[in-house]
Coordinates of C-alpha atoms in Angstrom, one line a residue:
Chain R
X1 CA 24.4 6.9 11.3
X2 CA 24.2 7.4 7.5
X3 CA 26.4 4.4 6.9
X4 CA 24.2 2.3 9.2
X5 CA 21.2 3.4 7.2
X6 CA 22.9 2.7 3.9
X7 CA 24.0 -0.7 5.0
X8 CA 20.6 -1.5 6.5
X9 CA 19.2 -1.0 3.0
X10 CA 21.9 -3.0 1.5
X11 CA 21.3 -5.8 4.0
X12 CA 17.6 -5.6 3.4
X13 CA 18.2 -5.9 -0.3
X14 CA 20.4 -8.9 0.1
X15 CA 17.7 -11.3 1.2
X16 CA 18.7 -13.4 -1.8
X17 CA 22.2 -13.6 -0.3
X18 CA 23.8 -11.4 -2.9
X19 CA 27.5 -10.8 -2.1
X20 CA 29.6 -7.7 -2.6
X21 CA 33.0 -9.3 -2.4
X22 CA 35.7 -7.0 -3.8
X23 CA 33.1 -4.4 -4.8
X24 CA 34.2 -0.8 -4.2
X25 CA 32.5 2.5 -3.6
X26 CA 34.1 5.4 -5.4
X27 CA 33.7 9.1 -4.5
X28 CA 33.7 11.0 -7.7
X29 CA 34.0 14.8 -8.0
X30 CA 33.0 16.0 -11.4
X31 CA 34.8 19.0 -12.6
X32 CA 32.2 20.4 -15.1
X33 CA 28.8 19.8 -16.5
X34 CA 30.1 17.6 -19.2
X35 CA 31.6 15.2 -16.7
X36 CA 28.3 15.1 -14.9
X37 CA 26.6 14.0 -18.1
X38 CA 29.4 11.4 -18.7
X39 CA 28.7 10.0 -15.2
X40 CA 25.0 9.7 -15.9
X41 CA 25.8 7.8 -19.1
X42 CA 28.1 5.5 -17.1
X43 CA 25.3 4.9 -14.7
X44 CA 23.0 3.8 -17.4
X45 CA 25.2 1.2 -18.9
X46 CA 23.4 -2.0 -17.9
X47 CA 26.4 -4.4 -18.3
X48 CA 28.5 -2.4 -15.8
X49 CA 25.8 -2.8 -13.0
X50 CA 27.1 0.3 -11.2
X51 CA 24.8 1.9 -8.6
X52 CA 24.9 5.5 -7.6
X53 CA 24.4 5.9 -3.8
X54 CA 24.7 9.6 -4.3
X55 CA 23.8 10.8 -7.8
X56 CA 25.9 13.2 -9.8
X57 CA 23.7 16.3 -9.7
X58 CA 25.9 19.3 -9.2
X59 CA 29.5 20.4 -9.2
X60 CA 29.5 21.1 -5.5
X61 CA 28.3 17.6 -4.5
X62 CA 30.5 14.5 -5.0
X63 CA 28.8 11.4 -6.3
X64 CA 29.2 8.1 -4.6
X65 CA 29.2 5.1 -6.9
X66 CA 29.1 1.4 -6.0
X67 CA 31.1 -0.6 -8.6
X68 CA 31.0 -4.4 -8.8
X69 CA 34.4 -6.0 -8.7
X70 CA 34.0 -7.2 -12.3
X71 CA 33.5 -3.7 -13.6
X72 CA 36.2 -1.9 -11.6
X73 CA 38.8 -2.0 -14.3
X74 CA 36.5 -0.6 -16.9
X75 CA 35.0 2.1 -14.7
X76 CA 38.3 3.3 -13.5
X77 CA 39.7 3.5 -17.0
X78 CA 36.7 5.4 -18.0
X79 CA 37.2 8.0 -15.3
X80 CA 40.9 8.3 -15.7
X81 CA 40.7 8.7 -19.5
X82 CA 38.4 11.6 -19.0
X83 CA 40.3 13.1 -16.1
X84 CA 37.4 12.7 -13.7
X85 CA 38.8 12.7 -10.2
X86 CA 37.8 10.0 -7.9
X87 CA 38.9 8.3 -4.7
X88 CA 38.1 4.9 -3.2
X89 CA 36.0 5.4 -0.1
X90 CA 35.3 1.7 0.4
X91 CA 37.8 -0.8 -0.7
X92 CA 35.8 -3.9 -0.1
X93 CA 32.1 -3.5 0.5
X94 CA 31.6 -7.1 1.6
X95 CA 34.1 -6.7 4.4
X96 CA 32.2 -3.7 5.7
X97 CA 28.9 -5.5 5.4
X98 CA 30.2 -8.4 7.4
X99 CA 31.5 -6.1 10.1
X100 CA 28.2 -4.3 10.1
X101 CA 26.2 -7.5 10.4
X102 CA 28.3 -8.3 13.4
X103 CA 27.6 -4.9 15.0
X104 CA 23.9 -5.2 14.3
X105 CA 23.7 -8.6 15.9
X106 CA 25.6 -7.2 18.8
X107 CA 23.5 -4.1 19.3
X108 CA 20.4 -6.2 19.3
X109 CA 21.7 -7.9 22.3
X110 CA 22.8 -4.6 23.9
X111 CA 20.5 -3.7 26.7
X112 CA 20.7 0.0 26.3
X113 CA 17.8 2.5 25.6
X114 CA 20.1 4.9 23.8
X115 CA 20.9 2.5 20.9
X116 CA 17.3 1.5 20.2
X117 CA 16.3 3.1 16.9
X118 CA 12.7 4.3 17.3
X119 CA 12.7 5.4 13.7
X120 CA 12.8 1.9 12.2
X121 CA 10.7 -1.1 12.2
X122 CA 11.6 -3.9 14.6
X123 CA 10.9 -7.6 15.1
X124 CA 8.8 -8.9 17.9
X125 CA 11.9 -10.2 19.7
X126 CA 13.6 -6.8 19.5
X127 CA 10.5 -5.1 20.9
X128 CA 10.2 -7.6 23.8
X129 CA 13.9 -7.2 24.5
X130 CA 13.5 -3.4 24.5
X131 CA 10.6 -3.7 26.9
X132 CA 12.9 -5.3 29.5
X133 CA 15.3 -2.5 29.0
X134 CA 12.6 0.1 29.6
X135 CA 11.7 -1.6 32.8
X136 CA 15.3 -1.8 33.9
X137 CA 15.8 1.9 33.2
X138 CA 12.6 3.0 35.0
X139 CA 12.2 0.5 37.8
X140 CA 10.1 2.8 39.9
X141 CA 7.6 3.6 37.2
X142 CA 7.4 0.7 34.7
X143 CA 6.8 -3.0 35.1
X144 CA 5.9 -5.7 32.6
X145 CA 2.9 -7.9 33.1
X146 CA 1.9 -11.0 31.2
X147 CA -1.9 -11.1 30.8
X148 CA -2.0 -14.4 28.8
X149 CA -0.6 -16.3 25.9
X150 CA -1.4 -16.2 22.2
X151 CA -2.7 -19.1 20.2
X152 CA 0.8 -20.1 19.3
X153 CA 1.9 -19.6 23.0
X154 CA 3.6 -16.3 22.6
X155 CA 3.4 -14.0 25.7
X156 CA 0.9 -11.2 25.8
X157 CA 2.8 -8.5 27.6
X158 CA 1.4 -5.3 29.0
X159 CA 3.6 -2.5 30.3
X160 CA 2.3 -1.0 33.5
X161 CA 3.2 2.6 34.3
X162 CA 2.4 3.4 37.9
X163 CA 3.8 5.5 40.7
X164 CA 2.0 3.5 43.4
X165 CA -1.4 3.3 45.0
X166 CA -3.7 0.4 44.8
X167 CA -5.9 -0.2 41.7
X168 CA -5.9 3.4 40.7
X169 CA -8.1 4.7 37.9
X170 CA -6.3 3.7 34.7
X171 CA -5.8 4.3 31.0
X172 CA -5.4 1.5 28.6
X173 CA -3.5 1.9 25.3
X174 CA -2.9 -0.8 22.7
X175 CA -1.2 -1.2 19.3
X176 CA -0.7 -4.1 17.0
X177 CA -4.2 -5.7 17.0
X178 CA -3.9 -6.1 13.3
X179 CA -0.4 -7.4 12.6
X180 CA 0.1 -5.8 9.2
X181 CA -0.4 -2.3 10.6
X182 CA 3.3 -2.0 11.4
X183 CA 3.2 1.8 12.1
X184 CA 1.1 1.0 15.2
X185 CA 3.6 -1.3 17.0
X186 CA 6.3 1.1 16.0
X187 CA 4.6 4.1 17.5
X188 CA 3.7 2.0 20.5
X189 CA 7.3 1.5 21.4
X190 CA 8.0 5.3 20.9
X191 CA 5.0 6.2 23.0
X192 CA 5.7 3.9 25.8
X193 CA 9.2 5.3 25.9
X194 CA 7.8 8.8 25.8
X195 CA 5.6 8.2 28.8
X196 CA 8.5 6.9 30.8
X197 CA 10.7 9.9 29.7
X198 CA 8.1 12.5 30.4
X199 CA 7.4 11.5 33.9
X200 CA 9.1 14.1 36.1
X201 CA 9.7 16.3 33.0
X202 CA 6.3 17.2 31.6
X203 CA 3.9 18.6 34.2
X204 CA 0.7 17.1 32.8
X205 CA 2.1 13.6 32.3
X206 CA 3.6 13.8 35.8
X207 CA 0.3 14.9 37.3
X208 CA -1.5 12.1 35.5
X209 CA 0.9 9.4 36.6
X210 CA 0.8 10.7 40.1
X211 CA -2.9 9.8 40.3
X212 CA -3.5 7.3 37.6
X213 CA -2.0 4.2 36.0
X214 CA -1.3 3.5 32.4
X215 CA -1.5 0.1 30.9
X216 CA 0.1 -0.4 27.4
X217 CA -0.1 -3.5 25.3
X218 CA 2.3 -2.9 22.4
X219 CA 1.8 -6.2 20.6
X220 CA -1.8 -7.4 21.0
X221 CA -1.3 -10.0 18.2
X222 CA 2.2 -11.4 18.4
X223 CA 1.4 -14.5 16.3
X224 CA 0.2 -12.3 13.5
X225 CA 3.1 -10.0 13.9
X226 CA 5.7 -12.8 13.7
X227 CA 3.9 -14.0 10.6
X228 CA 4.2 -10.6 8.9
X229 CA 8.0 -10.8 9.4
X230 CA 8.4 -14.4 8.4
X231 CA 5.9 -15.0 5.7
X232 CA 3.2 -12.6 4.7
X233 CA 3.7 -8.9 5.3
X234 CA 0.0 -8.2 4.7
X235 CA -1.4 -10.7 7.3
X236 CA -4.1 -9.1 9.5
X237 CA -5.7 -11.7 11.8
X238 CA -4.6 -14.0 14.5
X239 CA -3.1 -17.4 13.6
X240 CA -5.5 -19.7 15.3
X241 CA -6.5 -22.8 13.5
X242 CA -10.1 -23.1 12.4
X243 CA -11.5 -26.6 12.7
X244 CA -12.8 -27.9 9.4
X245 CA -11.2 -25.2 7.4
X246 CA -7.8 -24.7 5.7
X247 CA -8.0 -21.0 6.5
X248 CA -6.2 -19.6 9.5
X249 CA -7.0 -16.8 11.9
X250 CA -9.7 -14.7 13.3
X251 CA -10.1 -10.9 13.0
X252 CA -9.2 -9.8 16.6
X253 CA -11.3 -6.6 16.0
X254 CA -14.5 -8.6 15.3
X255 CA -14.2 -11.1 18.1
X256 CA -15.5 -9.0 20.9
X257 CA -18.9 -9.4 22.6
X258 CA -20.6 -6.3 21.3
X259 CA -22.9 -6.8 18.4
X260 CA -21.0 -10.1 17.9
X261 CA -22.1 -12.0 14.8
X262 CA -23.6 -8.9 13.1
X263 CA -23.3 -8.1 9.4
X264 CA -20.3 -5.9 10.1
X265 CA -18.2 -9.1 10.3
X266 CA -17.9 -12.4 8.4
X267 CA -18.8 -15.9 9.3
X268 CA -16.3 -17.3 6.7
X269 CA -13.1 -18.5 8.3
X270 CA -11.2 -17.5 5.1
X271 CA -12.3 -13.9 5.4
X272 CA -10.1 -11.2 6.8
X273 CA -13.0 -10.0 8.9
X274 CA -13.9 -13.5 10.2
X275 CA -15.5 -13.1 13.7
X276 CA -14.4 -16.4 15.0
X277 CA -16.6 -19.3 16.2
X278 CA -17.8 -17.3 19.3
X279 CA -17.0 -14.1 21.1
X280 CA -13.7 -14.1 22.9
X281 CA -12.6 -17.3 21.2
X282 CA -9.2 -15.7 20.6
X283 CA -6.9 -15.8 23.6
X284 CA -5.5 -12.5 22.5
X285 CA -8.9 -11.0 23.0
X286 CA -10.0 -13.0 26.0
X287 CA -6.9 -11.9 27.9
X288 CA -7.7 -8.3 27.5
X289 CA -11.4 -8.9 28.4
X290 CA -10.4 -10.8 31.6
X291 CA -7.9 -8.1 32.5
X292 CA -10.3 -5.2 32.0
X293 CA -13.0 -7.0 34.0
X294 CA -10.9 -7.9 36.9
X295 CA -9.2 -4.5 37.0
X296 CA -12.6 -2.8 37.1
X297 CA -11.2 0.7 37.2
X298 CA -10.2 1.6 33.6
X299 CA -11.5 5.0 32.6
X300 CA -10.2 5.4 29.1
X301 CA -9.4 2.8 26.4
X302 CA -7.6 3.6 23.2
X303 CA -6.9 1.0 20.6
X304 CA -4.6 2.0 17.8
X305 CA -4.9 0.9 14.1
X306 CA -3.9 2.0 10.7
X307 CA -4.4 3.3 8.1
X308 CA -6.9 6.1 7.1
X309 CA -6.2 9.0 9.4
X310 CA -9.3 8.8 11.6
X311 CA -10.2 9.2 15.2
X312 CA -13.2 7.0 16.0
X313 CA -15.6 6.4 18.9
X314 CA -18.4 3.8 19.4
X315 CA -20.5 2.4 17.9
X316 CA -19.5 0.3 14.9
X317 CA -22.2 -2.4 15.2
X318 CA -25.2 -0.1 15.3
X319 CA -26.3 3.3 14.0
X320 CA -27.8 4.1 17.4
X321 CA -25.6 6.9 18.7
X322 CA -23.6 6.3 21.9
X323 CA -25.2 8.1 24.9
X324 CA -21.9 10.1 25.3
X325 CA -21.7 10.9 21.6
X326 CA -21.6 14.6 22.1
X327 CA -18.8 14.6 24.6
X328 CA -16.8 12.0 22.6
X329 CA -17.2 14.1 19.5
X330 CA -15.9 17.2 21.3
X331 CA -12.9 15.4 22.7
X332 CA -12.2 14.0 19.2
X333 CA -12.3 17.5 17.7
X334 CA -9.8 18.7 20.2
X335 CA -7.5 15.7 19.9
X336 CA -7.5 15.9 16.1
X337 CA -6.7 19.7 16.2
X338 CA -3.8 19.0 18.5
X339 CA -2.6 16.2 16.1
X340 CA -2.9 18.4 13.1
X341 CA -1.0 21.3 14.8
X342 CA 2.3 19.5 14.5
X343 CA 2.7 18.5 10.9
X344 CA -0.6 19.5 9.3
X345 CA -1.7 15.8 9.1
X346 CA -5.5 15.9 8.4
X347 CA -7.8 13.5 10.3
X348 CA -11.5 12.9 10.2
X349 CA -13.4 11.8 13.2
X350 CA -16.8 10.4 14.2
X351 CA -18.4 7.2 15.2
X352 CA -17.1 4.0 13.6
X353 CA -20.3 3.2 11.7
X354 CA -20.8 6.7 10.3
X355 CA -17.1 7.4 9.5
X356 CA -15.7 4.2 8.3
X357 CA -18.2 1.3 7.9
X358 CA -20.3 -1.1 10.0
X359 CA -18.1 -3.3 12.2
X360 CA -19.6 -5.9 14.5
X361 CA -17.8 -7.2 17.5
X362 CA -15.1 -4.5 17.6
X363 CA -12.9 -3.7 20.6
X364 CA -14.1 -0.3 21.7
X365 CA -17.8 -1.1 21.3
X366 CA -17.3 -3.7 24.0
X367 CA -15.2 -1.6 26.3
X368 CA -17.7 1.3 25.9
X369 CA -20.5 -1.1 26.9
X370 CA -18.5 -2.1 29.9
X371 CA -18.8 1.4 31.1
X372 CA -15.4 2.7 29.8
X373 CA -16.8 6.0 28.6
X374 CA -13.6 7.3 26.9
X375 CA -13.2 4.5 24.3
X376 CA -11.4 5.5 21.1
X377 CA -9.8 4.0 18.1
X378 CA -7.2 5.7 16.0
X379 CA -6.5 4.9 12.3
X380 CA -3.0 6.3 11.8
X381 CA -1.2 7.4 8.6
X382 CA -1.5 7.4 5.7
X383 CA -4.6 7.6 3.5
X384 CA -3.6 4.9 1.0
X385 CA -0.5 5.9 -0.8
X386 CA 1.7 3.6 1.2
X387 CA -1.1 2.2 3.3
X388 CA 0.2 -0.6 5.5
X389 CA 3.7 -0.2 4.0
X390 CA 4.4 3.2 5.5
X391 CA 8.1 4.2 5.2
X392 CA 10.0 4.2 8.4
X393 CA 10.8 7.8 8.0
X394 CA 7.3 8.5 9.0
X395 CA 7.4 6.6 12.3
X396 CA 8.6 9.3 14.5
X397 CA 6.5 12.1 13.0
X398 CA 3.4 9.9 13.3
X399 CA 4.3 9.0 16.9
X400 CA 4.8 12.7 17.8
X401 CA 1.6 13.9 16.3
X402 CA -0.4 11.0 17.7
X403 CA 1.1 11.7 21.1
X404 CA -0.5 15.2 21.0
X405 CA -3.9 13.6 20.4
X406 CA -3.4 11.0 23.1
X407 CA -2.5 13.6 25.7
X408 CA -5.8 15.4 25.0
X409 CA -7.8 12.2 25.6
X410 CA -5.8 11.2 28.7
X411 CA -6.0 14.6 30.2
X412 CA -9.7 14.8 29.6
X413 CA -10.2 11.5 31.3
X414 CA -8.1 12.6 34.3
X415 CA -10.2 15.8 34.6
X416 CA -13.5 14.1 34.2
X417 CA -13.2 11.0 36.3
X418 CA -16.5 9.1 36.8
Chain W
X1 CA -33.5 7.9 -7.5
X2 CA -36.5 5.7 -6.9
X3 CA -36.3 2.4 -8.8
X4 CA -33.1 3.4 -10.4
X5 CA -30.4 3.6 -7.7
X6 CA -28.2 6.2 -6.0
X7 CA -26.7 9.1 -7.8
X8 CA -23.8 11.1 -6.4
X9 CA -22.7 14.5 -7.5
X10 CA -19.0 15.1 -6.9
X11 CA -16.7 18.0 -7.0
X12 CA -13.1 17.3 -6.1
X13 CA -9.5 18.4 -6.6
X14 CA -6.7 16.1 -7.6
X15 CA -3.1 16.1 -6.6
X16 CA 0.1 14.8 -8.1
X17 CA 0.7 11.3 -6.7
X18 CA 4.4 11.9 -6.3
X19 CA 4.6 15.6 -5.2
X20 CA 1.2 16.3 -3.7
X21 CA 0.9 19.4 -5.8
X22 CA -2.5 20.4 -6.9
X23 CA -3.0 18.9 -10.4
X24 CA -6.6 20.0 -11.2
X25 CA -10.2 19.8 -10.3
X26 CA -13.1 17.6 -11.5
X27 CA -16.8 17.5 -11.7
X28 CA -18.4 14.1 -11.8
X29 CA -21.6 12.2 -11.4
X30 CA -21.8 8.5 -10.3
X31 CA -24.9 6.5 -10.6
X32 CA -25.0 3.2 -8.7
X33 CA -27.8 1.1 -10.2
X34 CA -30.1 -0.7 -7.9
X35 CA -29.3 -4.0 -9.6
X36 CA -25.6 -3.8 -8.5
X37 CA -24.3 -3.6 -12.1
X38 CA -21.3 -1.4 -12.7
X39 CA -21.7 2.3 -11.9
X40 CA -22.4 4.9 -14.7
X41 CA -19.9 7.7 -14.5
X42 CA -19.6 11.0 -16.2
X43 CA -16.5 13.1 -15.5
X44 CA -14.9 16.3 -16.6
X45 CA -11.6 17.5 -15.3
X46 CA -9.7 20.7 -15.7
X47 CA -5.9 20.0 -15.4
X48 CA -3.7 22.5 -13.5
X49 CA -0.9 21.8 -15.9
X50 CA -0.5 22.8 -19.5
X51 CA -1.2 19.8 -21.7
X52 CA 2.2 20.4 -23.4
X53 CA 3.9 20.1 -20.1
X54 CA 2.0 16.8 -19.3
X55 CA 3.1 15.5 -22.7
X56 CA 6.7 16.4 -22.0
X57 CA 6.6 14.6 -18.6
X58 CA 5.1 11.6 -20.2
X59 CA 7.8 11.6 -22.8
X60 CA 10.5 11.9 -20.2
X61 CA 9.0 9.0 -18.2
X62 CA 8.8 6.9 -21.3
X63 CA 12.4 7.7 -22.3
X64 CA 13.6 6.8 -18.8
X65 CA 12.2 3.3 -19.1
X66 CA 12.9 2.9 -22.8
X67 CA 16.6 3.5 -22.1
X68 CA 17.0 0.2 -20.3
X69 CA 18.7 -2.5 -22.4
X70 CA 17.8 -5.2 -20.0
X71 CA 14.1 -5.8 -19.1
X72 CA 13.1 -4.1 -15.9
X73 CA 12.0 -6.5 -13.1
X74 CA 11.2 -6.0 -9.5
X75 CA 9.2 -7.2 -6.6
X76 CA 7.7 -6.0 -3.4
X77 CA 7.3 -2.4 -4.3
X78 CA 7.2 -0.8 -1.8
X79 CA 9.0 -3.3 0.4
X80 CA 8.0 -4.3 3.9
X81 CA 9.6 -1.2 5.2
X82 CA 7.8 1.2 2.8
X83 CA 10.9 1.7 0.6
X84 CA 10.8 2.1 -3.2
X85 CA 14.1 1.9 -5.0
X86 CA 14.5 5.1 -7.1
X87 CA 15.2 3.0 -10.2
X88 CA 11.8 1.3 -9.8
X89 CA 9.8 4.5 -9.3
X90 CA 8.7 4.8 -12.9
X91 CA 7.5 1.3 -13.0
X92 CA 5.6 1.8 -9.8
X93 CA 4.0 4.9 -11.2
X94 CA 2.7 2.9 -14.1
X95 CA 1.4 0.3 -11.7
X96 CA -0.5 2.9 -9.9
X97 CA -2.0 4.2 -13.1
X98 CA -2.8 0.7 -14.4
X99 CA -4.2 -0.7 -11.2
X100 CA -6.4 2.4 -10.8
X101 CA -8.2 1.1 -13.9
X102 CA -8.8 -2.2 -12.2
X103 CA -10.1 -0.5 -9.2
X104 CA -12.3 1.7 -11.4
X105 CA -13.9 -1.5 -12.7
X106 CA -14.2 -3.3 -9.5
X107 CA -15.4 -0.6 -7.2
X108 CA -19.0 -0.4 -6.2
X109 CA -21.1 1.9 -3.9
X110 CA -19.8 0.1 -0.8
X111 CA -16.7 -1.6 -2.0
X112 CA -13.5 0.4 -2.6
X113 CA -9.8 -0.3 -3.1
X114 CA -6.3 0.8 -2.5
X115 CA -3.1 -0.4 -4.1
X116 CA -1.4 -2.2 -1.2
X117 CA 1.8 -3.4 -3.0
X118 CA 3.3 -4.3 -6.4
X119 CA 4.2 -7.9 -5.7
X120 CA 6.1 -8.4 -8.9
X121 CA 6.8 -6.7 -12.2
X122 CA 8.4 -7.9 -15.4
X123 CA 9.0 -6.0 -18.5
X124 CA 8.5 -7.6 -21.9
X125 CA 10.7 -6.0 -24.5
X126 CA 8.8 -5.3 -27.7
X127 CA 10.0 -4.9 -31.2
X128 CA 7.8 -1.8 -31.6
X129 CA 7.8 1.4 -29.5
X130 CA 5.4 0.3 -26.9
X131 CA 6.4 -0.4 -23.3
X132 CA 4.9 -3.6 -21.9
X133 CA 4.8 -4.8 -18.4
X134 CA 3.4 -7.8 -16.6
X135 CA 2.4 -7.1 -13.0
X136 CA 1.1 -8.9 -10.0
X137 CA -0.5 -6.2 -7.8
X138 CA -2.1 -6.6 -4.4
X139 CA -5.3 -4.6 -3.9
X140 CA -6.6 -3.8 -0.4
X141 CA -10.4 -4.2 -0.5
X142 CA -12.6 -2.1 1.8
X143 CA -14.6 -3.0 3.9
X144 CA -13.8 -6.6 3.6
X145 CA -10.2 -6.0 4.4
X146 CA -9.2 -8.6 1.9
X147 CA -6.0 -8.5 -0.1
X148 CA -6.9 -9.3 -3.7
X149 CA -4.1 -10.5 -6.0
X150 CA -4.5 -9.3 -9.6
X151 CA -2.5 -10.1 -12.6
X152 CA -2.1 -7.0 -14.8
X153 CA -0.7 -6.6 -18.3
X154 CA -0.1 -3.1 -19.3
X155 CA 1.1 -1.5 -22.5
X156 CA 1.9 2.2 -23.0
X157 CA 3.1 4.8 -25.4
X158 CA 3.0 8.5 -24.5
X159 CA 0.1 10.4 -25.9
X160 CA -1.7 7.1 -26.7
X161 CA -3.9 5.1 -24.4
X162 CA -2.6 3.1 -21.5
X163 CA -4.0 -0.3 -22.1
X164 CA -4.7 -2.6 -19.2
X165 CA -5.8 -6.2 -19.1
X166 CA -6.4 -7.7 -15.7
X167 CA -7.4 -10.9 -14.0
X168 CA -8.0 -10.9 -10.3
X169 CA -8.2 -13.9 -8.0
X170 CA -9.4 -13.6 -4.4
X171 CA -7.0 -15.5 -2.1
X172 CA -9.7 -17.1 -0.1
X173 CA -12.5 -17.7 -2.5
X174 CA -13.3 -19.2 -5.9
X175 CA -11.4 -17.6 -8.7
X176 CA -13.3 -14.6 -9.9
X177 CA -13.4 -14.2 -13.7
X178 CA -12.6 -10.5 -13.3
X179 CA -10.7 -9.9 -16.4
X180 CA -11.4 -6.9 -18.5
X181 CA -9.9 -4.1 -20.5
X182 CA -9.6 -0.6 -19.5
X183 CA -8.1 2.1 -21.6
X184 CA -7.6 5.8 -21.4
X185 CA -5.1 8.4 -22.3
X186 CA -2.0 7.9 -20.2
X187 CA -1.6 11.6 -19.7
X188 CA -5.1 11.9 -18.4
X189 CA -4.8 8.8 -16.2
X190 CA -1.4 9.6 -14.8
X191 CA -2.5 13.0 -13.9
X192 CA -5.9 12.2 -12.5
X193 CA -4.7 9.4 -10.4
X194 CA -3.8 11.8 -7.7
X195 CA -7.1 11.9 -5.8
X196 CA -6.7 11.4 -2.1
X197 CA -3.9 8.9 -2.0

């Protein structure tokens, strides 16, 4: 596993096609403090271009050093002259990289749940492929629906978790509305997997799925998501063309028919909060609208974003409190407490407009006005240190803590059907 | 305050950007004038660390970067996956400090910023002792959600002021002549820049 991680970072760093032909990795075991200092000096010599994969810090821990082919002679002479013991743990780094590249390509094609790494960020194709695997592995619980197509004709897939019945009361979850919020699609995959796993294991999830359905759209904005991988990591909107403008895309969280056109959105197509020419102009949004309306029996709707660590409920377009404000506030308090109990992550909560800012035409304002009382939006980790660029090491902890909060909301909905 | 604007009284603690340790507390007042001109700020902080210790840390940071014989360069810090190469951490730390001065100047009562990413950094080797870097930083603007690209030139010597010159251009609008100079003691800045990040 460690080697895979190490190579992944090497591969990620080689986007400029840097080669490591003949380069070696040496494992060095310093004998005393002086040797440790010597190694540090070695590491700092710019012309040698050596790279410590494991730094020389103490006598009990060997250091691993990547040495370019051209520096091998000099480095080995240096070590031998000072009696610093070393061994060659990788004879030719490029060879191993090539092998690894082959394996990675192979495992992407592998249709097996157990090899999917939930702790790393994936491409849209990898996520779609994993969805099929999930369905294959849980055929009596999970199915994949297509509710429409994006502007660039990518499929809008929704996973349906159902144990039967006909048009049961349902929960809707979504992630990836704003493409740059990568932590959301990532926890979306983990959570969908969790739901499938927990059925038959966890009593409350089992009870819920025995009476309700769950719909989960993991990638609400596939065009944007593809764009964050190919071109601009910080892209937020859809990728629809705006006639008469060179600027692309509409903010899918300002395109809904609730306070549409208000000052909590922009009329400028170049803006990152551009509302679009009219409500539901974006197929990504319209598909969900059509689905929700025709289903008619959705009781809770949770749309997941990042970052800021907030749990929000309507309204964003008006300061008028939502009629169910008190109940929504209480649920939020419980959900946030459950979330915090895991890793101490602190969340704030409240209505969109009082907690974050005015937002017109946002998703959960529309769903709430449709009668879906339990409409919530999450803003996941962090609070700005990494922002959109949250390290992958935080994916699983974020997913785990968010799951605690989601369960609170889902269970409350189940126990308070209307 | 009628006819003048809104005045805020703040009491807050700061934490080390890297470790999350408590690094001190501050008392501040911020007056946002009605006419939208830059806010008037008074601030007084009590550091948690001994000033000698801060000086030592600054010196160490400085030596680390000074030790390079080749100019430090980098881009996409953190990268798409949130990773920061350990070798580039010092340079990132300086970017955080420097861009906070840009954010200080640009923020208003209802407009705030976060550092989204260091797009690129290039070191200029100087004949004197100062460290000098050329940055392109991306700021995430709230509530507009825009990503603002700023060019930042930063010079630093420990126990002297961190000097920042910047020029920001909004991707989607006319170029804003947002250049300006901010200065402050590096020790102060590097330590205060903990806040709620």
